[in-house]
């Protein structure tokens, strides 16, 4: 048995090997409860687990409780994400992939409405979202109005009336235009 001296307050305390391990384990667990893991350490943990090390090996190596490593590994396997969730609001209705699908579909068919896009997303992925959610997701990437911007859709009557007006006013000069303006 080896003896180790540690400072506890102002006095030195003798610990045997088994007591030292218990002391280290207890301090490790307390430290893990008090501090959050930073992103760099989370990535290191996941990397070591992906290399084939056990959770116990990683926890002993880094001085972190095995329960913390287990929860981190489970979160990584469930969602592929290891960052902390700071939000307490309800979960998003769409995933980032579904948001990209909405953006691509909206850009391909500029005349589609938010309701049409919601229907297409439901058919493609099985995720049902409201028209307002689609409108909000497209607003985040800068596609605000779901109506064509470049041209006004004209009916046959509109076309006929506009053609008649342009033929009637084809020979007008600027003087004719301003003649009607009263000062």
CSV table of C-alpha atoms in Angstrom, one decimal, residues 87 89-100 127 129 133 136-137 140:
chain,number,residue,atom,x,y,z
A,87,UNK,CA,-33.9,27.1,-24.9
A,89,UNK,CA,-39.4,26.8,-25.5
A,90,UNK,CA,-41.2,24.2,-27.5
A,91,UNK,CA,-39.3,22.2,-30.1
A,92,UNK,CA,-39.2,23.3,-33.8
A,93,UNK,CA,-41.7,21.8,-36.1
A,94,UNK,CA,-39.2,21.4,-38.9
A,95,UNK,CA,-35.7,20.1,-39.1
A,96,UNK,CA,-32.9,22.1,-40.9
A,97,UNK,CA,-33.2,19.6,-43.8
A,98,UNK,CA,-36.9,20.3,-44.1
A,99,UNK,CA,-36.2,24.0,-44.1
A,100,UNK,CA,-33.7,23.6,-47.0
A,127,UNK,CA,-44.1,16.5,-41.5
A,129,UNK,CA,-46.7,22.2,-40.7
A,133,UNK,CA,-44.7,28.1,-40.2
A,136,UNK,CA,-41.8,32.2,-41.2
A,137,UNK,CA,-39.2,29.7,-42.4
A,140,UNK,CA,-35.6,33.7,-42.4
